[in-house]
Amino acid sequence: MTATAESPAAELGRARTRKEDARLVTGQTTWTDNLVLPGMLHMAFVRSPYAHARITGVDLSAAKQMPGVVAAFSADDFGEQGSLPCGWPVTPDIVIPHHPPMATGEVRYVGEAVAVVVARDRYTAADAVGSVDVSYEPLGPVLDMKTALDEGTPKVHETGNLSYDFVFPTSGDIDAAFSGADVVVEREYRQQRLIPCAMEPRAVVASWTGDDVTLWSATQIPHVLRFAIAAFFGIPEQSIRVIAPDVGGGFGSKLQVTAEEVLAVLVSRMVGKPVKWNESRSEGNMTVHHGRDQWQRIAIAADRDGRIRGLKVDLLADMGAYLMLVTPGVPILGAFMYNSIYKMDAYAFRCKGIFTTKMPTDAYRGAGRPEATFAIERIMDELAVELGMEPLELRERNWIKHEEFPYATISGLTYDSGNYEAATARAKELFGYDALRAEQAERNARNDTVRLGIGISTFTEMCGLAPSRVVGSLGYAVGGWEHASIRMLPTGKVEVVTGSSAHGQGHETAWSQIVADQLGVPFEDIKVLHGDTQVSPKGLDTYGSRSLVVGGMALVGACDKVIEKGKRVAAHMMEASENDVEFVAGRFQVRGDPEQGRSIQEVSLATFAAHNLPDGMEPSLDSEATYDPHNFSFPHGTHLCATEVDTETGMVTIRSYVAVDDIGKVVNPLIVEGQVHGGIAQGIGQALYEEAVYDEAGNLLTTTLADYLLPSAADLPSYVTDRTESPADNRLGVKGVGEAGTIASTPAVVNSIVDALRPLGIRDITMPCTPERVWRAIDTARASAASGNGGASSNGGAA
Amino acid sequence: MIPAKFDYVKPGSLDEAVRALADGGEDAKIIAGGQSLLPLLRLRLSYPDLLVDVGGIDELRGVIDHGDSLVIGARTTHYQVVHDPLIGEHCGLLAQAAGTVADPAVRHRGTLGGSLAHGDPAGDLPAVAVALGATLIARGPGGEREIAAGDFFVDYLTTALEPSEILTGVRVPKLGGDWGYRYEKFHRTAQAWAIVGVAALARRSNGHVAEARVGLTNMGSVPVRASAVEAAAAGAEATRDALNAAAASAADGTEPPADLHGAPDYRRHLARVLTGRALAAAAGV
Ligand SMILES: Cc1cc2nc3c(=O)[nH]c(=O)nc-3n(C[C@H](O)[C@H](O)[C@H](O)COP(=O)(O)OP(=O)(O)OC[C@H]3O[C@@H](n4cnc5c(N)ncnc54)[C@H](O)[C@@H]3O)c2cc1C
């Protein structure tokens, strides 16, 4: 729960500004696109303008003749390409289609690469793309998950449009729960398709020296990428070096093995020169894997007093055209989360993975848990209405009480800790919940044209991916451990090598704080190294809010070993027994005689000199540790959102937003605030602004940020944040925080909008809740009220 | 997002620029702040052979007081328009609307002349120019001419400027102290374009609106002057109800676009609601 007894927590909890920020925000660093290698050539991709078509010919001759163009290739030139990997077959009979990096035979989404040109500069490469002549025979697009399995719908793959049908082992007697319940509420929710928009677009450089290749990529997963290229593309693992230099955000979109990465490696070998590719935002919107895209059918059964009896979830999840790294697993992660913080008698979950002719979906901040949290928190509000109960009270009646932890949930997880009462009480207080409810009642009573709504999200999530054994049993291809090593330099400075490579999170600062505490060395004396498989050879990278809870614990383990070795050396130096030496705040000292001691720096130098070490001891304090967690991490919290809805225009304005998060101990409050703020913003993005839209031919319409709207600081309220702390089951006492805000905020916002409009007879608005959709919902509700059909429901117009 | 190849010149005087543009013929284009043109080039929707940068021409910058009107240099940035004291005093509507354009980065680069010459009906300033009764001053090989804002906008991204003409400035009549104004912009994010915008001016007298002018953003292929509203508002009581009633005809005869941010019927509805609000604000009620 706390740092080791002998190390005072001087750094833990300190709001240090981030040591990496100066170089990151000024751009004076090695972003992949800043790299220039001698002789480097530039790649540009020719991409399919069709959602689905047979490729009948690719004529590269005109492009090849352009001055400055060095080469051009289509699928034929690559021979047997191998298949981009899917690492999460969720059922034994899942269909995983062959997924060549360069389309062969057929294209299955707009933007799929059909050819690549290589030129001396990127301008020429871009020009040459227009000279490649590809002929297509159009095939029928498949754009609607709901009709994708119907007879007569074109097939995305020969095997049809079903990838898998996953049925979660039902817990409890679901039929009895539903037939015996007083109330059953059933709804269908739409998780729209989202486009992850990392600040830094994807970028790749590949360079061969002899038989060895170095791949620089703006990736979240240098280690997994190296393994995948070795395992699936026939290049010996020891010949591959992957470097993720400074990476500007990912949100899951760079948790991927992409066609462009693999093709860079192959093309560089073919042309015998380093090659670079850097995507444009429009190219990225089309071809960075997308997120969410599900239809969620959810039914909840409860007694009159509010006690939940059972929950049934039935999903359709859009895989897009292919299964990428964890595509099929994303909705399945949600299977564990629909029950959320609530107790119930029975639970059933089923999900069908559907192929469509769209960009594949995959992990996007929260991956599965935002979808689950949205659906359960939305339907809890609906159930409260059905029961005539205060929505917070309904939640409290059902949630796990703080004294009931550890708690084995209906979906088979064991939550280690939590205190939903404390977080909710604090959130209510900061929000001024009762006063806002009173204001809402008053405004409703006078038919105010601007309605006030209050949205609740009492969420939890599973993160810190993950215990290797558990993910193994779910079919996940790799484990969930993390690696760290500590190198004690002769001058007493410290190099920390972590397998968890940051892409904006601030690991260099947080890791320095942890190690400073553990080893009693100054924060400034610590250098954190990561993101290069030659520097940090072992690791499973950064995603799933895992870095601190898994990677941080690996650090602690490695520090322990340094201290153990240091004790031996120090004891020898002081001619004391090793058992009498204790380590306190950076000093090895003799118990009971603290004057007698050696600093860790002195011990480090003495070990380096190696003149006088204990017999048989290696002259090194360096240590490494690999940590495999025994459980997930379960952060939770209560988020409350107040919105004002202008019923004349449909405009939604967030008036106040309170987030009380329980993430255990905080290493750096500034970094945590950053994660919470950014996370909430991203969740608000889904609720109000973002949606990937394809037209009826399968063209992506939202290719620019003028059409794919992201909120900026100017659109967001000033959040009120606070934290409660229940103990986490690891030595640092920490839980994950990278995705919590995103998971929590989307339902808080939509619940508040629906709460504002419920008096008008509205019970849902489809996300994103654009002004037009809100206005149409109001318009429809008014029209049906006027025609006497009170209590109309509306899903808003499908604009 | 890489534009096709083009040549680039940056003349130091207006005469040189006029010559460069004329020499470049049909395939030459002026570039000012580049905030509309560069996206078109990068999306490869426009392929000029020559860009003539007017950024080096001092005569195109700044604001000159001509007594009953101001002449604002075409190269004046949105940021300068927002902060210029003469504009603030005599045609505050323009400053207010320029303050709603995009974000600070765009406002520091984008120019008044560029916004008007681009002729985008979704831009905020064309409707304002129309409502203000501005006149656009153009210089070509044949000399200078002035074009009324109402005649300047011909079609979507098309203006009355000849390819060889440079917009040098905008003449804006000064508004008397009895005029109130409001630019009501409806957009989903701060940085986004207007779904609909309403530029309203109202002269108040004795609790009534004596005279009103209304320009609409993004309600057709050119900025729209809502003359029916102006007629209905003239003489109306300065009350919300009366002005809302006048605004009921705001969408009459308009052909608003359909896009991801709004269908035409929604835009018509917004035009009515926002016109009522803008008029009320302009009339101080
Ligand atoms: C992200 C973003 C958001 C934006 N949002 C908005 C918004 O909300 N509202 C809004 O109104 N605008 C918006 N804009 C556009 C912005 O206002 C531009 O500044 C403006 O449209 C063009 O001005 P410019 O100086 O950049 O012109 P340029 O892009 O340089 O030129 C635009 C066109 O005008 C021509 N031109 C420019 N100057 C002259 C001249 N002196 N004589 C003749 N022709 C000339 C050019 O040849 C070109 O055809 C946005 C732009 C961006 C990038």
PDB file of C-alpha atoms in Angstrom, chain A residues 122-123 126-127 279-283 449-450 646-651 688-690 693 701-712 714-715 768 770-773 775-776 799, chain B residues 1-6 39 42-44 47 102-104 184-193 195 240 244 259-270 272-274 277:
ATOM      1  CA  ARG A 122       8.007  13.752 -50.472  1.00  0.00           C
ATOM      2  CA  TYR A 123       6.652  16.321 -52.932  1.00  0.00           C
ATOM      3  CA  ALA A 126       2.896  12.888 -53.587  1.00  0.00           C
ATOM      4  CA  ASP A 127       2.794  14.001 -57.236  1.00  0.00           C
ATOM      5  CA  GLU A 279       0.833  10.488 -42.960  1.00  0.00           C
ATOM      6  CA  SER A 280      -1.320  13.524 -43.487  1.00  0.00           C
ATOM      7  CA  ARG A 281      -4.287  14.108 -41.214  1.00  0.00           C
ATOM      8  CA  SER A 282      -6.721  13.180 -43.988  1.00  0.00           C
ATOM      9  CA  GLU A 283      -4.830   9.995 -44.749  1.00  0.00           C
ATOM     10  CA  THR A 449     -36.485  27.471 -23.022  1.00  0.00           C
ATOM     11  CA  VAL A 450     -33.032  26.570 -21.748  1.00  0.00           C
ATOM     12  CA  ASP A 646     -31.174  25.426 -25.528  1.00  0.00           C
ATOM     13  CA  THR A 647     -34.448  23.967 -26.733  1.00  0.00           C
ATOM     14  CA  GLU A 648     -34.739  26.548 -29.516  1.00  0.00           C
ATOM     15  CA  THR A 649     -31.479  25.595 -31.213  1.00  0.00           C
ATOM     16  CA  GLY A 650     -30.549  22.237 -29.711  1.00  0.00           C
ATOM     17  CA  MET A 651     -27.241  23.595 -28.453  1.00  0.00           C
ATOM     18  CA  LEU A 688     -21.079  15.826 -28.241  1.00  0.00           C
ATOM     19  CA  TYR A 689     -18.800  16.156 -31.227  1.00  0.00           C
ATOM     20  CA  GLU A 690     -17.074  13.205 -32.804  1.00  0.00           C
ATOM     21  CA  VAL A 693     -19.276   9.264 -41.164  1.00  0.00           C
ATOM     22  CA  LEU A 701     -16.827  12.045 -45.274  1.00  0.00           C
ATOM     23  CA  THR A 702     -15.012  13.126 -42.131  1.00  0.00           C
ATOM     24  CA  THR A 703     -11.522  13.263 -43.558  1.00  0.00           C
ATOM     25  CA  THR A 704     -10.556  16.624 -42.114  1.00  0.00           C
ATOM     26  CA  LEU A 705     -10.840  18.190 -38.700  1.00  0.00           C
ATOM     27  CA  ALA A 706     -13.343  20.659 -40.146  1.00  0.00           C
ATOM     28  CA  ASP A 707     -15.743  17.724 -40.510  1.00  0.00           C
ATOM     29  CA  TYR A 708     -14.528  15.482 -37.721  1.00  0.00           C
ATOM     30  CA  LEU A 709     -14.992  17.905 -34.860  1.00  0.00           C
ATOM     31  CA  LEU A 710     -12.766  17.684 -31.826  1.00  0.00           C
ATOM     32  CA  PRO A 711     -13.388  19.836 -28.796  1.00  0.00           C
ATOM     33  CA  SER A 712     -10.635  22.236 -27.837  1.00  0.00           C
ATOM     34  CA  ALA A 714     -12.295  26.795 -25.702  1.00  0.00           C
ATOM     35  CA  ASP A 715     -15.250  24.389 -25.820  1.00  0.00           C
ATOM     36  CA  PRO A 768     -22.829  12.584 -30.816  1.00  0.00           C
ATOM     37  CA  THR A 770     -25.204  17.456 -32.052  1.00  0.00           C
ATOM     38  CA  PRO A 771     -27.399  20.547 -31.891  1.00  0.00           C
ATOM     39  CA  GLU A 772     -29.282  19.287 -34.925  1.00  0.00           C
ATOM     40  CA  ARG A 773     -30.028  15.896 -33.350  1.00  0.00           C
ATOM     41  CA  TRP A 775     -33.321  19.949 -31.934  1.00  0.00           C
ATOM     42  CA  ARG A 776     -34.892  17.204 -34.047  1.00  0.00           C
ATOM     43  CA  ALA A 799     -28.253  13.583 -39.458  1.00  0.00           C
TER      44      ALA A 799
ATOM     45  CA  MET B   1      -1.252  16.865 -47.660  1.00  0.00           C
ATOM     46  CA  ILE B   2       1.259  18.117 -50.110  1.00  0.00           C
ATOM     47  CA  PRO B   3       0.337  20.756 -52.683  1.00  0.00           C
ATOM     48  CA  ALA B   4       1.266  20.425 -56.301  1.00  0.00           C
ATOM     49  CA  LYS B   5       4.226  22.443 -57.547  1.00  0.00           C
ATOM     50  CA  PHE B   6       3.860  26.223 -57.901  1.00  0.00           C
ATOM     51  CA  PRO B  39      -5.927  24.091 -47.382  1.00  0.00           C
ATOM     52  CA  ARG B  42      -2.917  20.874 -49.815  1.00  0.00           C
ATOM     53  CA  LEU B  43      -6.118  19.009 -50.559  1.00  0.00           C
ATOM     54  CA  ARG B  44      -5.175  19.396 -54.235  1.00  0.00           C
ATOM     55  CA  TYR B  47      -3.554  24.030 -58.801  1.00  0.00           C
ATOM     56  CA  ALA B 102     -11.523  30.278 -36.102  1.00  0.00           C
ATOM     57  CA  ASP B 103      -8.808  30.498 -33.469  1.00  0.00           C
ATOM     58  CA  PRO B 104      -5.991  32.881 -32.536  1.00  0.00           C
ATOM     59  CA  GLU B 184     -24.694  35.841 -33.818  1.00  0.00           C
ATOM     60  CA  LYS B 185     -22.640  32.838 -34.851  1.00  0.00           C
ATOM     61  CA  PHE B 186     -23.895  29.322 -34.377  1.00  0.00           C
ATOM     62  CA  HIS B 187     -21.187  26.716 -34.462  1.00  0.00           C
ATOM     63  CA  ARG B 188     -20.433  23.468 -32.692  1.00  0.00           C
ATOM     64  CA  THR B 189     -16.891  24.169 -31.568  1.00  0.00           C
ATOM     65  CA  ALA B 190     -15.149  27.477 -31.037  1.00  0.00           C
ATOM     66  CA  GLN B 191     -12.892  26.854 -33.996  1.00  0.00           C
ATOM     67  CA  ALA B 192     -15.570  25.630 -36.361  1.00  0.00           C
ATOM     68  CA  TRP B 193     -17.237  27.472 -39.193  1.00  0.00           C
ATOM     69  CA  ILE B 195     -23.564  26.490 -39.375  1.00  0.00           C
ATOM     70  CA  ARG B 240     -38.173  40.567 -28.207  1.00  0.00           C
ATOM     71  CA  ASN B 244     -38.862  37.625 -33.239  1.00  0.00           C
ATOM     72  CA  ASP B 259     -23.690  19.063 -44.907  1.00  0.00           C
ATOM     73  CA  LEU B 260     -22.621  17.066 -41.865  1.00  0.00           C
ATOM     74  CA  HIS B 261     -23.368  19.974 -39.560  1.00  0.00           C
ATOM     75  CA  GLY B 262     -26.902  20.642 -40.623  1.00  0.00           C
ATOM     76  CA  ALA B 263     -29.667  19.925 -43.089  1.00  0.00           C
ATOM     77  CA  PRO B 264     -31.327  22.833 -44.889  1.00  0.00           C
ATOM     78  CA  ASP B 265     -34.506  22.786 -42.780  1.00  0.00           C
ATOM     79  CA  TYR B 266     -32.440  22.974 -39.612  1.00  0.00           C
ATOM     80  CA  ARG B 267     -30.458  25.890 -41.003  1.00  0.00           C
ATOM     81  CA  ARG B 268     -33.683  27.708 -41.905  1.00  0.00           C
ATOM     82  CA  HIS B 269     -34.946  27.182 -38.406  1.00  0.00           C
ATOM     83  CA  LEU B 270     -31.676  28.446 -36.967  1.00  0.00           C
ATOM     84  CA  ARG B 272     -35.097  32.498 -37.783  1.00  0.00           C
ATOM     85  CA  VAL B 273     -34.132  31.924 -34.167  1.00  0.00           C
ATOM     86  CA  LEU B 274     -30.722  33.559 -34.461  1.00  0.00           C
ATOM     87  CA  ARG B 277     -31.700  37.022 -31.087  1.00  0.00           C
TER      88      ARG B 277
END
